[in-house]
Structure formats: C-alpha cells, structure tokens
Amino acid sequence: MDTAIDLSDASKALDLANIRFQLILADMFPLNPSIYKPGAVRIPDCDYSLLDWMIREQERFQSLVRRYQSPDEYPFFPDALQEPILQPIHYPQILHPNDVNINGKLKHHYAEHILPAACINYGREERGENQENFGSAATCDVNCLQALSRRIHFGKFVAEAKFQKETERFVDLIKREDRKGIDEAITNAAVEKKVLERLRLKAKTYGTDPSISAGEAEEAAKINVDAVVAMYKDYVIPLTKEVEVDYLMQRLKNTQWE
Amino acid sequence: MDTAIDLSDASKALDLANIRFQLILADMFPLNPSIYKPGAVRIPDCDYSLLDWMIREQERFQSLVRRYQSPDEYPFFPDALQEPILQPIHYPQILHPNDVNINGKLKHHYAEHILPAACINYGREERGENQENFGSAATCDVNCLQALSRRIHFGKFVAEAKFQKETERFVDLIKREDRKGIDEAITNAAVEKKVLERLRLKAKTYGTDPSISAGEAEEAAKINVDAVVAMYKDYVIPLTKEVEVDYLMQRLKNTQWE
C-alpha cells in the first residue's frame, strides 16, 4: 500500500520543516489572547474570534482553487467552502469514505497550549498585547494551523497503509471497537523516539545562525528546541494517532459520507 | 535616524529566512507556465493570469485586516484594497510621502527569471506542467512574492536613514537628478559582499539535512545554494537599490501623494 505514502510527494517531505518555520514566524509576536476570544476584537456582523474569521475567509478563498478537493486537506470551517473556479481533479480513491476531522481540537490546543508555550519561551507573554500586530499575528496563526492540520490528518493515509498490511488484525480490533487495542497496534515507540530525535537535531541546526560563533549561537538561538520537540510529543503525535484510530474505527462502515 | 530601522522589529530579522523558505516551497512544484499567462487558466469573468487573480484576491482579503496600512507593505493591486474591518493604526510618519511601488517589475522577474532558475536546478522544468498543482503552486508563489516585496520596499527606510545621515550630499544629487550618483552614494560593495557570504552560509546550512552523513548530504542538499545567492545578487539587491533611488528622487517633492 505504498501508493498511500506516494501521494504525499515532494511537498510532504517539507511538512515538518514548514510547521517548524510557521511556528517560528508565529511566535515572533507577543501573545495576543484577544485574537482567539470571540468578540474580543470587534468584527462587523460577526461573532467569531479574529482567528476564526480569518481561517474561515482564507478557506473560502482557497476552496476556489481546489484546496479542499485534495485528499490531504481538511477545512476548519467546512460550511465556508465554495465551488472551485478551476476544473475538478480526480484523485485516486485511496482512503475509505470517512468524516474524520479534528481541526476543532487542534485549534483549541494551538491557542491554549502550543502558542502560549512557544511565546513564553521568549518572555513574550510579559510584553502584553499589541493590537498593531493582530492582523499579522493571526495571518501567521492561520498558516501554522493549516500546516499542522495537513500533517495531522495525513494520519489517515498512514492508518490505511497499516490496515492494508495487517488487515485481519485490524478488522478484529475494529469489530470489537477496541480503540485502545488499535492505538497500541499503530504505535511504534522506537519510530516515535527517532522522529523526535531527528526533530531536535533539525530544530537546533535550523534555529541557530551558522555565521556566528558557538558561544554567541547559544545565546542567539532563535527557536527554543525543547518547545518544538514538546509540541510534537504532546500534540502533533497524539493528534495524528487520534486521527488514525478514528479513521480505522470507520474503516468497515458502508456508509457513504459526503 | 535609527527609528527607521527600529520599525522593522523582530519580524524583519526573519524576512531573509522567510524568503528563502518560501522559495524552497515554491520550487518543489514543477514549473507551470500556465499559472503566469493571462487566459491560460480559465477564470470565470476574469482575464487575469491565475497568479494575478490569486494575488489580487489575497490582497483584497488581507487589506481587511490592515496589511496595507503598515508602511512596509505594498500591494500588487492597489485597486483591490478594501476598508479594513479593524480599527486604523496610526504609525509614526517616518517616510517622506511617495508613490514608489515596483511590484509590477518584481512579479515579471519572478515569473520570468527567479522561479524558472530555481526550478531548472531541480530538473523540474522537464517534468512538464501538472495542472493538479496549479492551486498549491500559485499559493506558494503569492507567499514568495509578498515576502520579496516586503524586503525590497524596505529599501525606502534604508534610503531615508541614508538621507538623514548625509542630507546635504543627497539634496545636491537629487536636485541635479543624478540617479547614477545617488546609486553610487547608496552602494556599499563591502556590505553587499558580506550579505551574500552570510546568505550562502545560511542557505547551505538550512538546505542540508543535519541527520545524514556529509557524503549523502552533498547529494541530498535540498536547495541549490547558487540559485538562492544568484537571486539575491541579480534581483533582490538591484531592486532594493532601485526602490532607494526612486524614493530619494521624490524626497524633496512637496506633492502629497495619496
């Protein structure tokens, strides 16, 4: 079932780098809690938070160029999507029909945990809000959330590949609705450890200016390596596995979702 | 006149990294010339190229959250801008009133030279168009062009700082409409050389996966260091200097541009 992995192509290899980079951009701003609170920033004829409004409008726009026809893109606001202006693309049907979408949970964790953790590391939470940054900060947040969402929902393809490889084992677990058993079956602790090690090495390399001396580099390290690794360990990996389990739980259903 | 430089704040320090990264993302796609040709991709009720249409719609959307009130952001389609939904911000008036905007020229160079050069380095120009990528490739192009535009128009602040420092010299050159003399006065070959050297070092570090051996790394280098350095040398630096000269040529005018 290598085709599931092939679908990702070259651009997928950059997903991890993209998430790291978008987070670096996003946490250059002071933490602006008003962006994430409905009503805290007044938007005409709208009760949404500024972030929600911006995600929604961005998704409405990008749906026009077929972003959400791609089987690895999932919207935060499915009701905002419009008919694409470009001709439809017929992707090979790799995934079983399903309605798994954990963007709501991702958005919650991002605003409540991931972003504050990244900002605290810079002492930026003490600088207070800066309403001049609201637009740019929220723009970075949207990019960051889209990159995270893509990465996390890619778990569906991983789950499908695992299902194809050990069909009998998974059919049994799914029939018994054994979510814990499925979670154990899809977990490879050694691989997870290796992913985190590689991530730490990359975050360290890319977060350091190579043109300055080692002593200065320590001080000038642009991103907090621990914060990036923690984000993966505590959120990206668990949410990806949640997508995998949710997907597999629907794997035997005949229901045709939209 | 250090305030001109201060305006940039932390996020500006990341401009160079951002441009590099956006270009890496953009050149992961095969070169799709249809994206840049008006009419080649049919858009309902519109004669624009797909790229132009996407820049315009993105600018229309981002103008709502005040992107173009910021004195270091310049639109490609000024006529598309809308009234912001957020309260206006009153930035300190650092620049002399001017109407310098070379985004048209930047866009031309990007589609004709910068992007093809980056893609050729991967042999991607031979892979032919892939209409499935049009939306994602153009989305990357928009991000790349916005990052380049911001960086290049930052030349206005650099020029203002230079004018403040050597006012008499520049007033004389401007009055004689000596563009060549202004260009020479703003040029510091040693600094340019140093910028390119630092850029080469960074492109090399960030374009190499630190978790693989040196031998493999050579082969696996993700970005072509020469292409990135050439883009800066041939386009980013010359266009920035053009902005500086254009700005200074308007520096003594009393006209209040909109």
Tab-separated table of C-alpha atoms in Angstrom, chain A residues 96-226:
chain	number	residue	atom	x	y	z
A	96	HIS	CA	-12.131	4.649	2.850
A	97	PRO	CA	-15.019	7.131	2.991
A	98	ASN	CA	-14.883	8.852	6.397
A	99	ASP	CA	-15.712	12.118	8.115
A	100	VAL	CA	-12.742	12.345	10.483
A	101	ASN	CA	-11.748	15.969	11.093
A	102	ILE	CA	-10.128	17.022	14.364
A	103	ASN	CA	-9.383	20.609	13.412
A	104	GLY	CA	-11.615	21.919	16.211
A	105	LYS	CA	-9.500	20.155	18.815
A	106	LEU	CA	-6.272	21.208	17.074
A	107	LYS	CA	-7.356	24.858	17.079
A	108	HIS	CA	-8.178	24.660	20.789
A	109	HIS	CA	-4.785	23.158	21.659
A	110	TYR	CA	-2.992	25.652	19.453
A	111	ALA	CA	-4.496	28.727	21.125
A	112	GLU	CA	-4.479	27.271	24.660
A	113	HIS	CA	-1.191	25.379	24.782
A	114	ILE	CA	1.045	25.304	21.710
A	115	LEU	CA	1.290	29.032	21.008
A	116	PRO	CA	1.477	30.179	24.662
A	117	ALA	CA	4.276	27.636	25.294
A	118	ALA	CA	6.223	28.938	22.300
A	119	CYS	CA	5.702	32.576	23.321
A	120	ILE	CA	6.522	32.047	26.988
A	121	ASN	CA	9.899	30.742	25.965
A	122	TYR	CA	10.723	34.173	24.651
A	123	GLY	CA	9.329	36.038	27.630
A	124	ARG	CA	6.833	37.483	25.178
A	125	GLU	CA	3.812	36.748	27.320
A	126	GLU	CA	5.014	39.577	29.574
A	127	ARG	CA	5.080	42.173	26.846
A	128	GLY	CA	1.319	42.373	26.806
A	129	GLU	CA	-0.973	42.633	23.838
A	130	ASN	CA	-0.028	44.661	20.836
A	131	GLN	CA	-3.111	45.444	18.818
A	132	GLU	CA	-0.955	46.628	15.931
A	133	ASN	CA	0.112	43.004	15.415
A	134	PHE	CA	-3.334	41.423	15.419
A	135	GLY	CA	-3.557	41.097	11.631
A	136	SER	CA	-0.032	39.797	11.037
A	137	ALA	CA	-0.048	37.508	14.068
A	138	ALA	CA	-3.376	35.950	13.045
A	139	THR	CA	-2.083	35.535	9.469
A	140	CYS	CA	0.853	33.530	10.858
A	141	ASP	CA	-1.514	31.522	13.049
A	142	VAL	CA	-3.616	30.564	10.023
A	143	ASN	CA	-0.531	29.314	8.143
A	144	CYS	CA	0.668	27.431	11.192
A	145	LEU	CA	-2.697	25.771	11.802
A	146	GLN	CA	-3.053	24.771	8.148
A	147	ALA	CA	0.401	23.166	8.182
A	148	LEU	CA	-0.369	21.321	11.433
A	149	SER	CA	-3.782	20.186	10.188
A	150	ARG	CA	-2.328	18.768	6.973
A	151	ARG	CA	0.336	16.898	8.874
A	152	ILE	CA	-2.053	15.506	11.463
A	153	HIS	CA	-4.730	14.371	9.009
A	154	PHE	CA	-2.054	12.642	6.985
A	155	GLY	CA	-2.546	10.013	9.681
A	156	LYS	CA	-5.446	8.727	7.596
A	157	PHE	CA	-3.051	7.550	4.893
A	158	VAL	CA	-0.728	6.045	7.467
A	159	ALA	CA	-3.680	4.217	9.047
A	160	GLU	CA	-4.884	2.957	5.663
A	161	ALA	CA	-1.402	1.596	4.898
A	162	LYS	CA	-1.297	-0.169	8.271
A	163	PHE	CA	-4.781	-1.579	7.690
A	164	GLN	CA	-3.778	-2.942	4.280
A	165	LYS	CA	-0.681	-4.532	5.756
A	166	GLU	CA	-2.374	-6.275	8.702
A	167	THR	CA	-6.000	-6.372	7.646
A	168	GLU	CA	-7.047	-9.339	9.737
A	169	ARG	CA	-5.622	-7.939	12.961
A	170	PHE	CA	-7.297	-4.561	12.473
A	171	VAL	CA	-10.656	-5.968	11.351
A	172	ASP	CA	-10.751	-7.906	14.589
A	173	LEU	CA	-9.872	-4.866	16.731
A	174	ILE	CA	-12.334	-2.633	14.888
A	175	LYS	CA	-15.170	-5.144	15.230
A	176	ARG	CA	-14.537	-5.295	18.958
A	177	GLU	CA	-14.462	-1.467	18.997
A	178	ASP	CA	-11.178	-1.782	20.871
A	179	ARG	CA	-9.815	1.760	20.479
A	180	LYS	CA	-7.058	1.088	22.992
A	181	GLY	CA	-6.004	-2.033	21.117
A	182	ILE	CA	-5.968	-0.114	17.822
A	183	ASP	CA	-3.899	2.616	19.441
A	184	GLU	CA	-1.376	0.032	20.594
A	185	ALA	CA	-1.327	-1.649	17.209
A	186	ILE	CA	-0.499	1.585	15.376
A	187	THR	CA	2.112	2.725	17.894
A	188	ASN	CA	5.782	2.199	17.232
A	189	ALA	CA	7.617	3.724	20.177
A	190	ALA	CA	11.015	3.296	18.528
A	191	VAL	CA	9.935	5.215	15.437
A	192	GLU	CA	8.397	7.981	17.546
A	193	LYS	CA	11.615	8.311	19.521
A	194	LYS	CA	13.624	8.514	16.310
A	195	VAL	CA	11.283	11.158	14.857
A	196	LEU	CA	11.716	13.291	17.971
A	197	GLU	CA	15.498	12.881	17.892
A	198	ARG	CA	15.708	13.950	14.260
A	199	LEU	CA	13.394	16.845	15.003
A	200	ARG	CA	15.586	18.008	17.892
A	201	LEU	CA	18.675	17.907	15.690
A	202	LYS	CA	16.951	19.839	12.913
A	203	ALA	CA	15.398	22.419	15.213
A	204	LYS	CA	18.823	23.000	16.706
A	205	THR	CA	20.570	23.337	13.356
A	206	TYR	CA	17.960	25.492	11.673
A	207	GLY	CA	17.373	27.603	14.770
A	208	THR	CA	20.996	28.677	15.028
A	209	ASP	CA	22.683	31.296	12.913
A	210	PRO	CA	25.667	29.471	11.359
A	211	SER	CA	27.594	32.683	10.749
A	212	ILE	CA	28.170	33.463	14.424
A	213	SER	CA	30.442	31.763	16.948
A	214	ALA	CA	29.293	28.862	19.113
A	215	GLY	CA	29.199	30.990	22.260
A	216	GLU	CA	27.040	33.643	20.703
A	217	ALA	CA	24.967	30.987	18.992
A	218	GLU	CA	23.890	29.580	22.332
A	219	GLU	CA	22.564	32.958	23.321
A	220	ALA	CA	21.149	33.846	19.948
A	221	ALA	CA	19.360	30.540	19.345
A	222	LYS	CA	16.269	31.703	17.557
A	223	ILE	CA	13.911	28.940	18.484
A	224	ASN	CA	13.538	27.012	21.654
A	225	VAL	CA	14.357	23.463	20.730
A	226	ASP	CA	12.566	21.994	23.735
